[in-house]
Coordinates of C-alpha atoms in Angstrom, one line a residue:
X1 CA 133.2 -20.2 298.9
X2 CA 134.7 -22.8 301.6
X3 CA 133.9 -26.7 301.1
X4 CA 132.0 -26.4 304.2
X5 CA 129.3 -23.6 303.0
X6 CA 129.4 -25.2 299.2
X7 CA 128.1 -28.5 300.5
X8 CA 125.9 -27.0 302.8
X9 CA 124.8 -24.8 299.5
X10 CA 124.2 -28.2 297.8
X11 CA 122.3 -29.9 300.6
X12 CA 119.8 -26.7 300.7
X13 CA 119.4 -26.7 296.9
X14 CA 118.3 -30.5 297.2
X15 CA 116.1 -29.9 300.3
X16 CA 114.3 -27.5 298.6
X17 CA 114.2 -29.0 294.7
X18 CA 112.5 -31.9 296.3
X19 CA 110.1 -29.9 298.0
X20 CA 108.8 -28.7 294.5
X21 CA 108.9 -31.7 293.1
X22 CA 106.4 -33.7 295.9
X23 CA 104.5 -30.2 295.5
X24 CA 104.5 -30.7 291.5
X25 CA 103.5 -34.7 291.6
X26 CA 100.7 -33.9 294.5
X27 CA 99.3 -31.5 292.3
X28 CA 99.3 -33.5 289.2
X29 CA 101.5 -30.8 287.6
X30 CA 103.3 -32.0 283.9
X31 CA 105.3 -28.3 283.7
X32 CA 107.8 -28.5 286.5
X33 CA 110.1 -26.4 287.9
X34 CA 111.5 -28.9 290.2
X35 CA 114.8 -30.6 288.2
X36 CA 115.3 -34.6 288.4
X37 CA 118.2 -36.1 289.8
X38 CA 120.3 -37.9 287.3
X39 CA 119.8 -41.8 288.8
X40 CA 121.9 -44.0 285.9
X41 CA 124.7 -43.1 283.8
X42 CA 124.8 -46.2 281.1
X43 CA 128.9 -46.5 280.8
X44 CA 128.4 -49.4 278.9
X45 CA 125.9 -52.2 277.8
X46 CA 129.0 -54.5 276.8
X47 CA 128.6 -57.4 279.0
X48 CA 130.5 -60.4 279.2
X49 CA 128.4 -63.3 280.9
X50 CA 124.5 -64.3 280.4
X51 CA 121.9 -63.5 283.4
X52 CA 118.9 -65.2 283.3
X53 CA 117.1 -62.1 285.1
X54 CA 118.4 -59.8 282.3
X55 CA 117.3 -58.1 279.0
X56 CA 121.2 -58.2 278.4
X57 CA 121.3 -61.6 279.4
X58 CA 119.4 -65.0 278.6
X59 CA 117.4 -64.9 276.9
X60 CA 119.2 -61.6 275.3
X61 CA 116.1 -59.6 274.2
X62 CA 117.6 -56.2 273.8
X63 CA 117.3 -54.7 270.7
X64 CA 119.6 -51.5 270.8
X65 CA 123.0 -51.3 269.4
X66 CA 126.0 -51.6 272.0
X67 CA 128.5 -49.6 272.9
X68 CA 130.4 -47.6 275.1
X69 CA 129.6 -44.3 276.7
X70 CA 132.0 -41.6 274.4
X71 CA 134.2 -39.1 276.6
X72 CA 131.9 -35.7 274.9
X73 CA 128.5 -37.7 275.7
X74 CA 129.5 -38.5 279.2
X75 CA 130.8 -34.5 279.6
X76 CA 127.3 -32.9 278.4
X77 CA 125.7 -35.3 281.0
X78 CA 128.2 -34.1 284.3
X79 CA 128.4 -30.3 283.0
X80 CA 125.6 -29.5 282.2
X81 CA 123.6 -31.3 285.8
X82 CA 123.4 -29.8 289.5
X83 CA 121.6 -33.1 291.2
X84 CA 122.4 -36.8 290.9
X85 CA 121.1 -39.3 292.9
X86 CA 123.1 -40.7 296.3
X87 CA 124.8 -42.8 294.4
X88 CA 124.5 -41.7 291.0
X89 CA 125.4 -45.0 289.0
X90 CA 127.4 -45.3 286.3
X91 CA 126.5 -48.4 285.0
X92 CA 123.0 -49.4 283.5
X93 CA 122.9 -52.6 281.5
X94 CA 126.8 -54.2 280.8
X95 CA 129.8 -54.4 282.9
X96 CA 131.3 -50.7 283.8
X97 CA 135.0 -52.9 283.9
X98 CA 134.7 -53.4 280.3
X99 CA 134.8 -50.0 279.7
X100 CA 138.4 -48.3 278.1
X101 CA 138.2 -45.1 279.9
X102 CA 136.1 -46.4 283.1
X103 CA 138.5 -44.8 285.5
X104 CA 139.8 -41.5 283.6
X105 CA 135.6 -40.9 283.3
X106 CA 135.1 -41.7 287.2
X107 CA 138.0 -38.8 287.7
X108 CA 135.9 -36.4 285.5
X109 CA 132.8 -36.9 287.3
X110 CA 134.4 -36.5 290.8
X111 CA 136.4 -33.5 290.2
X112 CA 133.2 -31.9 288.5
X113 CA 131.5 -32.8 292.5
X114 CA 129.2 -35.6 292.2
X115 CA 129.6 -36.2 295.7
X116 CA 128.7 -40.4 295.2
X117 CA 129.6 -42.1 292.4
X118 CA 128.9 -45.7 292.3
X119 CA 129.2 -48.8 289.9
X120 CA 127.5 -52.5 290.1
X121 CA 130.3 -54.8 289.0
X122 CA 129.6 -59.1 288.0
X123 CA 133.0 -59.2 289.2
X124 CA 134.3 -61.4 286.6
X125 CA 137.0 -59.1 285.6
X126 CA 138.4 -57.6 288.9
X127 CA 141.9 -58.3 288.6
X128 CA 144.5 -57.7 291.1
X129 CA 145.0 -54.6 288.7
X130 CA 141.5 -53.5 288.5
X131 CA 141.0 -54.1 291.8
X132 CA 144.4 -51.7 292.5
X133 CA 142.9 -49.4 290.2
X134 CA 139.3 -49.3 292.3
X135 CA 141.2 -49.1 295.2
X136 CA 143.4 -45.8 293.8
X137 CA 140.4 -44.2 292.3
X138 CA 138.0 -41.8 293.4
X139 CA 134.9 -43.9 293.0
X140 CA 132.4 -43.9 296.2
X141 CA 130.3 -46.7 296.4
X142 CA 131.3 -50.4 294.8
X143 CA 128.4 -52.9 294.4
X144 CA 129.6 -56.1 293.5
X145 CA 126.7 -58.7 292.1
X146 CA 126.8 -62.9 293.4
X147 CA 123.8 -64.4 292.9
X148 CA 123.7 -67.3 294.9
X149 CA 125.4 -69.2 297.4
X150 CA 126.8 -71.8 296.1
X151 CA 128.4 -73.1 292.6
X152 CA 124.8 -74.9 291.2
X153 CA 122.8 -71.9 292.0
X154 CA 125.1 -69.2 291.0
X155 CA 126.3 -70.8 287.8
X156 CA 122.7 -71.4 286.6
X157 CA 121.9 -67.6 287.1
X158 CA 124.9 -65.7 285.7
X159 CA 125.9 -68.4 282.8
X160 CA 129.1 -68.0 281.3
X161 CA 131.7 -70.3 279.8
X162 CA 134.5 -68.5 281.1
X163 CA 133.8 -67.7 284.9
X164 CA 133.0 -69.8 287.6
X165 CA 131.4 -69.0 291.0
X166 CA 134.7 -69.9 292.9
X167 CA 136.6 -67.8 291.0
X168 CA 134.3 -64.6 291.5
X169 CA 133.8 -65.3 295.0
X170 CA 137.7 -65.6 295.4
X171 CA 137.8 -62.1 293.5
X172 CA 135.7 -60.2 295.7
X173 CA 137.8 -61.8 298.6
X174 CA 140.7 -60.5 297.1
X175 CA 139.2 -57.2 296.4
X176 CA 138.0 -56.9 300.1
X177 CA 141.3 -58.1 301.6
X178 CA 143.4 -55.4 299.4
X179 CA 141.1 -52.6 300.8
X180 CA 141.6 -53.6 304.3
X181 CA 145.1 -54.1 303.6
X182 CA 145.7 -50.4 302.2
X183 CA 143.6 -49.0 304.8
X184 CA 140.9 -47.5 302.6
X185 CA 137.5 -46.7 303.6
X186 CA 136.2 -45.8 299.7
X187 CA 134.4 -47.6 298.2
X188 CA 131.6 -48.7 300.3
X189 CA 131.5 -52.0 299.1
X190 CA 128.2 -53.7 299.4
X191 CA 128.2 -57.6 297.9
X192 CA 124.1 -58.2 296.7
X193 CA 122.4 -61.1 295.5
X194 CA 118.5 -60.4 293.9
X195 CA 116.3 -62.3 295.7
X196 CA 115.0 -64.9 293.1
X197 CA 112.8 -67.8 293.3
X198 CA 116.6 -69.6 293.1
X199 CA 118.0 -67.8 296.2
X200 CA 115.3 -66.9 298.7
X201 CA 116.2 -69.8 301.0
X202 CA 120.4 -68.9 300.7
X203 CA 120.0 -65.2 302.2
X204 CA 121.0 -66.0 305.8
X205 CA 124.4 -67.9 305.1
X206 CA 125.0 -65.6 301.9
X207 CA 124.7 -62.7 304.4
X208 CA 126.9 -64.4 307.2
X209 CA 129.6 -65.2 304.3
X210 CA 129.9 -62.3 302.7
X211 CA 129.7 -60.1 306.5
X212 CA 132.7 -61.9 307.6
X213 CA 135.0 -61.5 304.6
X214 CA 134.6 -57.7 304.8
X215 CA 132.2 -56.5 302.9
X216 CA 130.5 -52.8 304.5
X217 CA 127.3 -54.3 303.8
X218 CA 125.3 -57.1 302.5
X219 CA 122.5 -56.2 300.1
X220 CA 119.1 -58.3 299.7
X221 CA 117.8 -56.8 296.1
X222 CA 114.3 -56.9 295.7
X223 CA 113.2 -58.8 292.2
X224 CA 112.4 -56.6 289.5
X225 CA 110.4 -57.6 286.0
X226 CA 111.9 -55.0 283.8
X227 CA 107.8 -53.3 284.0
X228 CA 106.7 -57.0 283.1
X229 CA 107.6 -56.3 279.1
X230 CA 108.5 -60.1 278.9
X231 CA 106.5 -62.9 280.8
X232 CA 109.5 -64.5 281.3
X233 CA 111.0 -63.0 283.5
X234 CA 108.3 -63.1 285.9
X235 CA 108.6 -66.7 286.1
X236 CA 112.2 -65.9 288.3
X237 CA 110.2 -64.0 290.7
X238 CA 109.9 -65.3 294.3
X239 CA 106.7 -67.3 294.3
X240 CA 105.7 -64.7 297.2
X241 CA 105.8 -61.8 294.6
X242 CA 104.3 -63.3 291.9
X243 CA 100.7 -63.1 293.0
X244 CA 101.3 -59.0 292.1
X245 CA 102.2 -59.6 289.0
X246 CA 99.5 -58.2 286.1
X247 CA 97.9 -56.2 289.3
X248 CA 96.5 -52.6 287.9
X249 CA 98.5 -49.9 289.2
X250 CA 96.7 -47.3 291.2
X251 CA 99.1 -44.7 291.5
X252 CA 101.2 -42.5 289.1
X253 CA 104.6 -43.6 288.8
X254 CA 106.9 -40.7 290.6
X255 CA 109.9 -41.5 288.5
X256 CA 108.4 -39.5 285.9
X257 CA 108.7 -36.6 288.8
X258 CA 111.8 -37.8 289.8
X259 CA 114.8 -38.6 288.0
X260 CA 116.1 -39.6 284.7
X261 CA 118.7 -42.3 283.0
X262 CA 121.1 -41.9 280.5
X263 CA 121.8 -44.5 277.6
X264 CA 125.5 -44.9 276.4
X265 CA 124.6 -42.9 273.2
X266 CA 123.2 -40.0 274.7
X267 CA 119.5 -41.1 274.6
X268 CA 117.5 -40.1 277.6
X269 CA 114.5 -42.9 279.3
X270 CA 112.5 -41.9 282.3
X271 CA 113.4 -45.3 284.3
X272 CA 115.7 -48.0 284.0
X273 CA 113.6 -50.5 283.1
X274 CA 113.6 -49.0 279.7
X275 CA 115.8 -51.3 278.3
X276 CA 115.5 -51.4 274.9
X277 CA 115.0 -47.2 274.6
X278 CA 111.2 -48.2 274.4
X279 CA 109.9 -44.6 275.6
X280 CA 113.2 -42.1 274.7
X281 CA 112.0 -38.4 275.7
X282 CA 115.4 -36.5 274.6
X283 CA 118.6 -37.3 273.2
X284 CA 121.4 -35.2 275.0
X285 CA 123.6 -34.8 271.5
X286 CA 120.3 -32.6 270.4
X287 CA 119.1 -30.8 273.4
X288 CA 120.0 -30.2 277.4
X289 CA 119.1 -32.0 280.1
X290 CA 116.6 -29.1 281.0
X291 CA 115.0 -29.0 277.2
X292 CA 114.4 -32.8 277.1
X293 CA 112.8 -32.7 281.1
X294 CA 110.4 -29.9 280.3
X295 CA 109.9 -31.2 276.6
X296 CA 106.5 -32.7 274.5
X297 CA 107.4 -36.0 275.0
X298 CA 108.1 -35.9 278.8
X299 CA 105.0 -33.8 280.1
X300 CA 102.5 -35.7 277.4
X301 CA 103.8 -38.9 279.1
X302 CA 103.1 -37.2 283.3
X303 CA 99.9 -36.3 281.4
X304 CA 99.3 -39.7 280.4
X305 CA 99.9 -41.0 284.1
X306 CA 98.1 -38.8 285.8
X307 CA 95.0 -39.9 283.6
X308 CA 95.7 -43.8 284.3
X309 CA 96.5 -43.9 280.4
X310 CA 100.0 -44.8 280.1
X311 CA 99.3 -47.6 277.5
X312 CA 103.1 -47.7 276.5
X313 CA 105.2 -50.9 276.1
X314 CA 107.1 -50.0 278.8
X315 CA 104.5 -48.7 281.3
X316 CA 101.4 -50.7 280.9
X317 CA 102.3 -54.1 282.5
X318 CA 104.5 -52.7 285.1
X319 CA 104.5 -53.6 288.6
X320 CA 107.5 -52.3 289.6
X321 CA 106.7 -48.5 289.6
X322 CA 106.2 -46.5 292.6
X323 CA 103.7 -44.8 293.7
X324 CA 101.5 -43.1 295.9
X325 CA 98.1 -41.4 296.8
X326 CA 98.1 -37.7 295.5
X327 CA 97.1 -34.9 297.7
X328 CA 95.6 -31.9 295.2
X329 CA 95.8 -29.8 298.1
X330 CA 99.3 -30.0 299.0
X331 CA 101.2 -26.4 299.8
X332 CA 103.2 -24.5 297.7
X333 CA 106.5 -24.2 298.8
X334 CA 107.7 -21.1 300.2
X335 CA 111.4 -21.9 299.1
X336 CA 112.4 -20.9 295.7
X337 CA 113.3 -23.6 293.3
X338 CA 117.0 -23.8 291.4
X339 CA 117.6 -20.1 292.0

């Protein structure tokens, strides 16, 4: 088969997967034959500065042990999948840079035909080298993390002893004058700051900044709780967002329809709030990707949100999920599904 008909092939297959899967969450379904996209691929949860905003970070709550993502782990993961999400990120909690075999894993995964690969970077540690190394690589879609815009705000947010907002602001320039320079178009670089109590009134001259040192685009991130399993992190939230906090939610969340992350070790979570591994459905050194979706633990947790029960750690509290009005009457598909 030519490129041209394989990716058309691909696109079809997504069209009509999705198709069964708003089919299978209208109609409350917890057996599906719809296949999630893979959203997260943990690399790493090594990370070298202290967020405020983070489990990983300050205060460091997270539990689970750290590590990096192992070469056979990662392979069972891009093998044994059809559909990732657009990008499919390679990075979860920790800094993908840290990671020894970063770049020979990235090759892996493109050659296999994830068609967009991306990574989050703090950018502490892109180096002229690792920037040369970005740069020479395959990888799709680069975002690189500055919250705030200027030294007191920044440097209050991502604490670290060892990086200071000028000199991660002069490495993204850096980054984004060596792309121009070689004349590539890959990665799509998009420079983000979360919009945080702290940084709500910086957007517009973050924006203009960051839009006229190069970057493809400049990314306002919407403030996420982590499914409100620690009151303190709601206390960052823009005041304008807080008043949702604690609300009850009224929908079943359609991540448990849609898509799944993978922890460094091979353990499988239904979102990534799941820090801490609080709700694991599968672990990927036991079963495949298909087992664990269609398992016990996945369809009794559907089962559990359909019925407005979902009294777990990670899903009671949250705020974050999404969600909408259910339609028990909704069509079949007349396309078949992963055939």
């Amino acid at each position: 088969m030519n490129p041209k008909d394989a990716e058309s092939l691909r696109w079809s297959r997504r069209r009509d997967n999705l198709e069964w899967r708003k089919y299978e969450y209208n109609r409350g379904l917890t057996k599906l034959k719809s296949l999630p996209d893979v959203f997260a691929i943990e690399s790493t949860n090594y990370c070298n500065i202290k967020c405020v905003m983070c489990p990983r970070g300050e205060p460091d709550i997270m539990e689970r042990a750290l590590g990096h993502m192992a070469d056979d782990v990662f392979k069972k993961v891009i093998d044994g999948w059809e559909f990732f999400s657009e990008p499919c990120w390679f990075h979860l909690f920790g800094e993908p840079l840290m990671h020894p075999r970063l770049f020979e894993q990235i090759e892996y995964a493109k050659a296999a035909g994830i068609s967009n690969l991306g990574i989050s970077s703090n950018a502490t540690l892109l180096t002229q080298k690792k920037a040369e190394q970005i740069l020479d690589s395959r990888l799709d879609t680069m975002l690189l993390c500055i919250d705030g815009n200027d030294k007191e705000t920044y440097e209050q947010i991502r604490k670290s002893a060892a990086f200071t907002y000028e000199e991660v602001c002069e490495n993204v320039r850096n980054f984004l004058t060596l792309k121009k320079r070689m004349g590539k178009t890959k990665p799509r670089t998009i420079v983000q700051i979360i919009v945080m109590e702290q940084t709500k009134t910086q957007l517009a001259p973050f924006k203009e900044m960051w839009e006229a040192a190069g970057a493809d685009e400049v990314a306002f991130k919407q403030y996420t709780t982590w499914g409100s399993q620690d009151e303190r992190f709601g206390l960052l939230a823009p005041s304008e967002q807080q008043g949702a906090l604690g609300a009850v939610r009224k929908h079943a969340c359609f991540f448990m329809w849609q898509s799944v992350v993978v922890h460094w070790d091979g353990r499988v979570v239904p979102c990534c709030y799941d820090f801490d591994g609080a709700m694991v459905v599968g672990d990927l050194k036991e079963q495949s990707l298909a087992e664990i979706w269609n398992g016990l633990r996945y369809q009794t947790l559907r089962g559990m949100e359909l019925d407005g029960a979902n009294t777990t750690p990670l899903c009671v509290a949250c705020t974050d999920a999404p969600g909408i009005q259910r339609d028990p009457n909704w069509p079949e598909p007349s396309v078949s599904v992963n055939a």
